[in-house]
mmCIF file of C-alpha atoms and ligand atoms in Angstrom:
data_model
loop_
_atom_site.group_PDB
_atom_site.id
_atom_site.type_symbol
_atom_site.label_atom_id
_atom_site.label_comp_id
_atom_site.label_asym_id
_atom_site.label_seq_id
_atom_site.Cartn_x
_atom_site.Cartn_y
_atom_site.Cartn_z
ATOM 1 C CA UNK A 1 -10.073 8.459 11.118
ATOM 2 C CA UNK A 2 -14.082 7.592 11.263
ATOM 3 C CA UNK A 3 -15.751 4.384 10.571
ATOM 4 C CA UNK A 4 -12.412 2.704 11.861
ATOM 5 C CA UNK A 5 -11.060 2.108 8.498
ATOM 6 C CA UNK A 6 -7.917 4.326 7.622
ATOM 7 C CA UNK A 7 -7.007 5.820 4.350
ATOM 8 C CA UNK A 8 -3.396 5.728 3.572
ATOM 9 C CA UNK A 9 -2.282 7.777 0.246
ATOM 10 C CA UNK A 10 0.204 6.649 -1.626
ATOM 11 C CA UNK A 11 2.092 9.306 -3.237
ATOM 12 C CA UNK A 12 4.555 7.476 -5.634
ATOM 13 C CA UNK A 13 3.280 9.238 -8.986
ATOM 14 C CA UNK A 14 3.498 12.926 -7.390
ATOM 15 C CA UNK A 15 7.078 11.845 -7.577
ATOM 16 C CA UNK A 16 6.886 9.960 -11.523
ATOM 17 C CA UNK A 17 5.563 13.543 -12.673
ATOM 18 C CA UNK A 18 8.770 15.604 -10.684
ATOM 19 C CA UNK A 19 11.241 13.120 -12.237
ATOM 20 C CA UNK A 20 10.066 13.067 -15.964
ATOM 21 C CA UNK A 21 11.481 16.454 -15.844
ATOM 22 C CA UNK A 22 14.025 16.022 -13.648
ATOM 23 C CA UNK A 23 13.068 18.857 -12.050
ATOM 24 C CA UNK A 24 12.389 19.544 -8.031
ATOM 25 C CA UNK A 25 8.672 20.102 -8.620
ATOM 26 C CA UNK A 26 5.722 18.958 -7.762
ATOM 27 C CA UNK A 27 7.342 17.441 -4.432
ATOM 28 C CA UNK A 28 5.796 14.267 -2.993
ATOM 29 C CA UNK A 29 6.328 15.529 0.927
ATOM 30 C CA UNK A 30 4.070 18.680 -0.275
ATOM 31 C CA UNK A 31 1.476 16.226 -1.486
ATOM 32 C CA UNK A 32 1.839 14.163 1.473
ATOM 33 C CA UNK A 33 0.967 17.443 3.845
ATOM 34 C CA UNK A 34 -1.808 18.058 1.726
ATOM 35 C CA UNK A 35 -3.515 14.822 2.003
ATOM 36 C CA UNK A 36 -2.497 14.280 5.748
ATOM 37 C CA UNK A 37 -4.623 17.872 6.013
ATOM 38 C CA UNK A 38 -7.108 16.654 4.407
ATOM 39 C CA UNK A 39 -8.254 13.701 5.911
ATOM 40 C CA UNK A 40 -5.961 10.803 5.005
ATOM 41 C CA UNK A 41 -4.692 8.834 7.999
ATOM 42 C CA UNK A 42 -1.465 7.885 6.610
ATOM 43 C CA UNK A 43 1.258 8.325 3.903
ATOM 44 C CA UNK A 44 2.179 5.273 1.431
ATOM 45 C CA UNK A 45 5.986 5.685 -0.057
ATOM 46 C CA UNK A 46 7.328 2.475 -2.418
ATOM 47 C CA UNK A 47 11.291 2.772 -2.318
ATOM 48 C CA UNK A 48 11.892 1.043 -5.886
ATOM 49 C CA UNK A 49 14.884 -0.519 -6.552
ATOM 50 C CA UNK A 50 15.011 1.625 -9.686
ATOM 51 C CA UNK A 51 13.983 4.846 -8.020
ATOM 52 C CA UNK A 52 11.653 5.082 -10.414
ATOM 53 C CA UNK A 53 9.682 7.569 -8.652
ATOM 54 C CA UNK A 54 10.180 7.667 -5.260
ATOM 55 C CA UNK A 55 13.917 8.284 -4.213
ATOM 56 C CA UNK A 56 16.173 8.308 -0.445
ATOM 57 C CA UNK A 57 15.962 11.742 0.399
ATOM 58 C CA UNK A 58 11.836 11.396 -0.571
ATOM 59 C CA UNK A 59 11.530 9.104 2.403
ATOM 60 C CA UNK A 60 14.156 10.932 4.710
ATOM 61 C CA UNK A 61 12.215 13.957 4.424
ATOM 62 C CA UNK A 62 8.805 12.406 4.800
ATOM 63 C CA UNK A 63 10.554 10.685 7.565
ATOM 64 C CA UNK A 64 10.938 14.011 9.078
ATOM 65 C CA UNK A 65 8.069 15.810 8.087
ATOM 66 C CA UNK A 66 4.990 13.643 8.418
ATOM 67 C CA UNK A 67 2.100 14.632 10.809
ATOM 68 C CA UNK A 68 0.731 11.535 9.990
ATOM 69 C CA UNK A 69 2.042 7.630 10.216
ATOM 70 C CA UNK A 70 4.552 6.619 6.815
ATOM 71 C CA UNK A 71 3.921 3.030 5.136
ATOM 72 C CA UNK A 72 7.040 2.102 3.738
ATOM 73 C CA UNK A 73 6.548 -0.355 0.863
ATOM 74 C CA UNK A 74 9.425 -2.512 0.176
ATOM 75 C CA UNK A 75 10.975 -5.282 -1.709
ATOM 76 C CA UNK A 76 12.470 -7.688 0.216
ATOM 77 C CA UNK A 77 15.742 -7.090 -0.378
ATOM 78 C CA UNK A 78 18.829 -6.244 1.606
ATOM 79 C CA UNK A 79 19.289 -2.825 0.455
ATOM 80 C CA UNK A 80 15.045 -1.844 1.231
ATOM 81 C CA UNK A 81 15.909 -3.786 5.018
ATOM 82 C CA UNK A 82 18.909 -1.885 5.701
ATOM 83 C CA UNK A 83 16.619 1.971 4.335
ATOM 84 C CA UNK A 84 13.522 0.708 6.938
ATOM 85 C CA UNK A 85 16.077 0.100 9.889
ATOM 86 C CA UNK A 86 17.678 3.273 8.955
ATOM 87 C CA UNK A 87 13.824 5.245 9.131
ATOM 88 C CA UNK A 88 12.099 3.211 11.555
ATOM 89 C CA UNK A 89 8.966 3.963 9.659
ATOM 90 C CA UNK A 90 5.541 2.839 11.417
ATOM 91 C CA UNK A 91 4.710 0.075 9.081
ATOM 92 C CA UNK A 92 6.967 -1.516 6.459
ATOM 93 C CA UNK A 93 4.652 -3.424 3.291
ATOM 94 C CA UNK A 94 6.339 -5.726 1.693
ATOM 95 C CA UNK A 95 5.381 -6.219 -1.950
ATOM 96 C CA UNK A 96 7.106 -8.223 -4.221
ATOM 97 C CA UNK A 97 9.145 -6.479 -7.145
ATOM 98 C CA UNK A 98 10.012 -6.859 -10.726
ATOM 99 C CA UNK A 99 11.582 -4.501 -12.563
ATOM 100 C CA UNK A 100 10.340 -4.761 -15.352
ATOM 101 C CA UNK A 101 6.575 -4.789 -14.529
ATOM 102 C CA UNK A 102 4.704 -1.107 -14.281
ATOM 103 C CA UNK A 103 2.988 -1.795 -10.759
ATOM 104 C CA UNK A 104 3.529 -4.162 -8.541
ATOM 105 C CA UNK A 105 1.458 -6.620 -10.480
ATOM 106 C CA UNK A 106 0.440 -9.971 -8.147
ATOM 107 C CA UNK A 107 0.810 -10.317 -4.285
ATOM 108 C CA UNK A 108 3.545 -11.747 -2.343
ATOM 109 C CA UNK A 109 4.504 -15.392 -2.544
ATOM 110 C CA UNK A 110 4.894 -15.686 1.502
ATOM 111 C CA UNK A 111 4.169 -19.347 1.345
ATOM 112 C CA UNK A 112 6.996 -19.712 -1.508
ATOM 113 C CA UNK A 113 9.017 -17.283 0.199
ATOM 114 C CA UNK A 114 8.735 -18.218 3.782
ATOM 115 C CA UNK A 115 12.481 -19.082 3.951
ATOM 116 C CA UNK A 116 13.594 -15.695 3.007
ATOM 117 C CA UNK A 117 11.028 -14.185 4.374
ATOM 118 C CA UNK A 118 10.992 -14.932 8.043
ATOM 119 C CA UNK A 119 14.244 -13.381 8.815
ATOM 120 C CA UNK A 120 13.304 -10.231 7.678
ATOM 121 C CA UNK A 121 9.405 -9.518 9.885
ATOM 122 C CA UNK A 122 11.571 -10.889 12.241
ATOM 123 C CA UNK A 123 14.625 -7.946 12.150
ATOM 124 C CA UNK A 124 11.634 -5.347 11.021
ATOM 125 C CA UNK A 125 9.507 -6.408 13.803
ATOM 126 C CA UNK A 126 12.106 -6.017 16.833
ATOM 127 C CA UNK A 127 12.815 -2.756 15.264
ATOM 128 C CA UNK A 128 9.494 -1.567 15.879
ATOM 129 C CA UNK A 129 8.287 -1.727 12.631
ATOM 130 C CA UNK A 130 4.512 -3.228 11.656
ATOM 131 C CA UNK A 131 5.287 -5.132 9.073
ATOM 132 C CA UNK A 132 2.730 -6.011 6.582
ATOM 133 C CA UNK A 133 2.692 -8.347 3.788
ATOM 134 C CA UNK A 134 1.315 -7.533 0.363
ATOM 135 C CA UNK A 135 -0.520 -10.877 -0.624
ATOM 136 C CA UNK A 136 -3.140 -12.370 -3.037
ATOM 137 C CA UNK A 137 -6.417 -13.067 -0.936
ATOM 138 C CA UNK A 138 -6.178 -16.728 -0.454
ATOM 139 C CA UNK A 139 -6.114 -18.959 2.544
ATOM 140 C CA UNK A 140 -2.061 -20.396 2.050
ATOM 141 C CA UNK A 141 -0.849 -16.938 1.937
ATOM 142 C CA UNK A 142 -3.124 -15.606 4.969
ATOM 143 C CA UNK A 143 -1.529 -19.143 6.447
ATOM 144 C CA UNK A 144 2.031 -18.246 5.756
ATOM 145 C CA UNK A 145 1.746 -14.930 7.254
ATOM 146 C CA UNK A 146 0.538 -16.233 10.440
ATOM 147 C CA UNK A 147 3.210 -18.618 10.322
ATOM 148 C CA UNK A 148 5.876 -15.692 9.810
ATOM 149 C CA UNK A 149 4.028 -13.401 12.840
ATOM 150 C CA UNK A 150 3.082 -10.730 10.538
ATOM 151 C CA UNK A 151 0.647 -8.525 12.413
ATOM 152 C CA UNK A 152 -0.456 -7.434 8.893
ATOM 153 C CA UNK A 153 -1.071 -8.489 5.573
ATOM 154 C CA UNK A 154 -2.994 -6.004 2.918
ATOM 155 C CA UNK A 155 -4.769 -7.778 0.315
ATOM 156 C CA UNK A 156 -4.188 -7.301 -3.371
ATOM 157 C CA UNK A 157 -7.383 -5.880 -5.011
ATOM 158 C CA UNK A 158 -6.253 -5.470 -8.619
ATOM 159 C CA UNK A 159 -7.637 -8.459 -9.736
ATOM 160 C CA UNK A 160 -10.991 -7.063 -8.253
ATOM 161 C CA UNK A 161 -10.687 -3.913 -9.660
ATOM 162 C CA UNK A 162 -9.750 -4.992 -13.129
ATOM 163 C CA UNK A 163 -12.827 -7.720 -13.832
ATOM 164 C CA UNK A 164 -16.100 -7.442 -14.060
ATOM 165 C CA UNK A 165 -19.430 -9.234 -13.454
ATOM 166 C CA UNK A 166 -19.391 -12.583 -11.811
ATOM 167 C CA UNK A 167 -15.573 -12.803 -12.024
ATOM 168 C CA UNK A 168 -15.632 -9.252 -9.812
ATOM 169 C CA UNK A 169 -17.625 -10.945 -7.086
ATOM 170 C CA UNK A 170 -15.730 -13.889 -7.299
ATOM 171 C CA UNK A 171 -12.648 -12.048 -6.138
ATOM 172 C CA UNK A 172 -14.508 -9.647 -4.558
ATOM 173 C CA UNK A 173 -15.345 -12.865 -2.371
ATOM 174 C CA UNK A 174 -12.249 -14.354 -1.949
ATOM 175 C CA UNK A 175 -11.035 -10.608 -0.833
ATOM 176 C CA UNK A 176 -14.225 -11.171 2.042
ATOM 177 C CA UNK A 177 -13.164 -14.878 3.217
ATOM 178 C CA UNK A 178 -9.382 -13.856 3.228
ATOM 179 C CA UNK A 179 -10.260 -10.831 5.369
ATOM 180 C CA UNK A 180 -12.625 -13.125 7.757
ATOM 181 C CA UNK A 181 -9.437 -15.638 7.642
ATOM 182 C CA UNK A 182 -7.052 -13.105 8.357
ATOM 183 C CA UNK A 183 -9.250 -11.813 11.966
ATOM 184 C CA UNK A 184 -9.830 -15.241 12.759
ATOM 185 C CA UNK A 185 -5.757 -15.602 13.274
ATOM 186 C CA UNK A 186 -5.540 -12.289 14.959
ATOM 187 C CA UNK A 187 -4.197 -11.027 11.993
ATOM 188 C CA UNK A 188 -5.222 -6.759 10.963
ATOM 189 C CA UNK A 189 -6.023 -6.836 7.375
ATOM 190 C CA UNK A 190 -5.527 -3.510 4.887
ATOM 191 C CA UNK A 191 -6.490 -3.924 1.191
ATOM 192 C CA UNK A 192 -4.823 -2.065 -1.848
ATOM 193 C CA UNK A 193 -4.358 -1.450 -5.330
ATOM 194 C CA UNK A 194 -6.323 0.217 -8.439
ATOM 195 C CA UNK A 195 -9.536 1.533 -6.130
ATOM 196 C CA UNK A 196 -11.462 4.089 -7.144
ATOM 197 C CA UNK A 197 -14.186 6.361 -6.364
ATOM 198 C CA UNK A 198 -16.532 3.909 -8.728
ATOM 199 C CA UNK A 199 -14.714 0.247 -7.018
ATOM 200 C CA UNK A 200 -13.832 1.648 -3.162
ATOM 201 C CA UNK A 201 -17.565 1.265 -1.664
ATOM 202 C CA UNK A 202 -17.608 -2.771 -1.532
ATOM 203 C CA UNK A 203 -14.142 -2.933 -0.318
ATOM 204 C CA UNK A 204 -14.650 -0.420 2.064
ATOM 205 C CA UNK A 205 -17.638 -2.325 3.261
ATOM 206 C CA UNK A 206 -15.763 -5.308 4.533
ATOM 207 C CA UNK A 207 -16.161 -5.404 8.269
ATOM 208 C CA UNK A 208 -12.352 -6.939 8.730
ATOM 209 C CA UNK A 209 -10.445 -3.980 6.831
ATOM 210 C CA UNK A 210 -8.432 -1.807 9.153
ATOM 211 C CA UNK A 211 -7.075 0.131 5.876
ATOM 212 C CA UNK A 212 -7.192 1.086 2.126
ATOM 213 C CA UNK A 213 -3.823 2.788 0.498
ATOM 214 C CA UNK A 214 -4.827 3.941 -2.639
ATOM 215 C CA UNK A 215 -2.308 6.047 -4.899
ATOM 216 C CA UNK A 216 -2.808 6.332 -8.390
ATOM 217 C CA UNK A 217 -6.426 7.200 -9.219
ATOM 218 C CA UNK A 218 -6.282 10.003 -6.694
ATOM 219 C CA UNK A 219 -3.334 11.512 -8.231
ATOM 220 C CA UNK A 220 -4.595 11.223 -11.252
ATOM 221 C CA UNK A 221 -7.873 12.910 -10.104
ATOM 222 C CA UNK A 222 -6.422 15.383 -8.641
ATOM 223 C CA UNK A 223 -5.112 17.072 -11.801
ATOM 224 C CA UNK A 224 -8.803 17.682 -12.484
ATOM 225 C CA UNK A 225 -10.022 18.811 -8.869
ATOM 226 C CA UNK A 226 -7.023 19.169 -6.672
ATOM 227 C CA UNK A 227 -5.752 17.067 -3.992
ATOM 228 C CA UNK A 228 -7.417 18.244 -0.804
ATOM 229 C CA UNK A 229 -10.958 17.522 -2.548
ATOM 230 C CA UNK A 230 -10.145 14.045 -4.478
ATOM 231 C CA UNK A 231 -8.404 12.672 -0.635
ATOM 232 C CA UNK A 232 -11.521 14.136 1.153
ATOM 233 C CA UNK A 233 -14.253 12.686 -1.359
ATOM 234 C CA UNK A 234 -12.332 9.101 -1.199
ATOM 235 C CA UNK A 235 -12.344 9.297 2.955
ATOM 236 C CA UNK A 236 -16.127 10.294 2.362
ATOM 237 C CA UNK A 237 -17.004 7.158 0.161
ATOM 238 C CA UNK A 238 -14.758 5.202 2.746
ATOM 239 C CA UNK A 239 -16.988 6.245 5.465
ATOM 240 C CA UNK A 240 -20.445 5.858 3.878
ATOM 241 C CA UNK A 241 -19.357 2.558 2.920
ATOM 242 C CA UNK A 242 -19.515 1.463 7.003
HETATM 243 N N1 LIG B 301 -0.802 -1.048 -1.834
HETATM 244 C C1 LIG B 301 0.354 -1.570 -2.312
HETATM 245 C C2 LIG B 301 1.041 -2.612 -1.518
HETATM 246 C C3 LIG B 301 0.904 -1.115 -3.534
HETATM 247 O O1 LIG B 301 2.041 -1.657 -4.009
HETATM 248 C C4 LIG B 301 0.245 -0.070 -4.230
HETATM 249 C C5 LIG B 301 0.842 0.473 -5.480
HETATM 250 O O2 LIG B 301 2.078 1.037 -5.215
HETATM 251 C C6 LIG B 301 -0.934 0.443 -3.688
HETATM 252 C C7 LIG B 301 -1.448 -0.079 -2.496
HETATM 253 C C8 LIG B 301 -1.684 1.553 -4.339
HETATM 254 O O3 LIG B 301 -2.175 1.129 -5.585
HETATM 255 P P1 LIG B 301 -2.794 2.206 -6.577
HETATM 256 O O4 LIG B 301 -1.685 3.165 -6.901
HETATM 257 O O5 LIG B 301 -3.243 1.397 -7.746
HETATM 258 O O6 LIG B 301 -3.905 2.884 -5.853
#
């Protein structure tokens, strides 16, 4: 790590490519090497309920085969509670999930969901986990994770990433006061979701932000210049960005 801001790569859609074939190749741990080697900090996994991409024995082997930290993003559910307490990954994000939606498309509702919510950092937290929580950038959800004693929350930058002009620094300025908000309460902020090599530079540049995971525009890129080079370009822009 340089700069003090961490890449984590999520490598989800390694795993959507292996299972539209249904065959055992390419494997998400192989990717996972690859990009700890070259330069990424840590490894992003989302258990879906659907296994759409990745599956159990994906994060029991990256379980046992990371150099590097794993991020294991989850829904809150039962089931993804009982897999992290199983694991005992580093972190544990917890996104909110819809099965029906392609991405996990808004942040967390951890004001809504504070009920339901404050059992589980609770259980993840004593188990050593750092649990993070996937949120909108806005001051009642950076509230409500204070109030649940998350030591993390990563903020949601598709909205960022998908506007442009004014509306883009708009959000890009609620991503900086939510960040600012977040420190303030002793809370570590990461940011996520639809960066790329054209978006990651003001992100990056926000003093507060302890970590981007980015997954899908690298493996996408990398079908056009490999993995090793697209992970090491990204941690390049990161680190020119500070
Ligand atoms: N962070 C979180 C919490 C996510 O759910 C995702 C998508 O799985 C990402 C980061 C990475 O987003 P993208 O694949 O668009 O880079």
């Amino acid at each position: 790590m340089t700069g003090g801001l961490r890449l984590g790569v999520n490598i989800d859609h390694v795993a959507t490519v292996r299972n539209a074939r249904g065959a055992g190749y390419p494997d998400p741990v192989r990717a996972a090497l690859l990009a700890a080697e070259a330069g990424a900090d840590g490894i992003t996994a989302h258990l879906r309920e659907d296994r759409r991409h990745i599956t159990d024995d994906d994060i029991a082997r990256l379980s046992a085969e990371l150099p590097v930290p794993l991020n294991l993003e989850m829904a809150a559910t039962d089931e993804m509670l009982a897999v992290a307490l199983r694991h005992r990954p580093h972190a544990a994000c917890i996104v909110p999930e819809k099965r029906e939606e392609r991405t996990t498309e808004g942040g967390l509702d951890a004001a809504g969901q504070f009920d339901h919510l404050a059992p589980m950092v609770a259980i993840l937290g004593r188990a050593g986990v750092r649990v993070s929580l996937f949120i909108e950038p806005a001051a009642e959800q950076v509230d409500a994770a204070r109030r649940l004693g998350a030591p993390v929350v990563e903020l949601h930058t598709g909205r960022y990433c998908h506007l442009d002009g004014a509306a883009r620094s708009d959000e890009l300025r609620r991503i900086v006061d939510a960040a600012a908000l977040a420190a303030k309460n002793g809370i570590e902020s990461h940011a996520g979701h639809g960066l790329t090599f054209d978006n990651v530079a003001a992100i990056a540049a926000i003093p507060q932000l302890a970590e981007l995971n980015i997954g899908h525009f690298l493996i996408g890129e990398a079908i056009f210049d490999g993995l090793g080079a697209v992970v090491a370009r990204m941690r390049a822009l990161m680190d020119m960005a500070r």
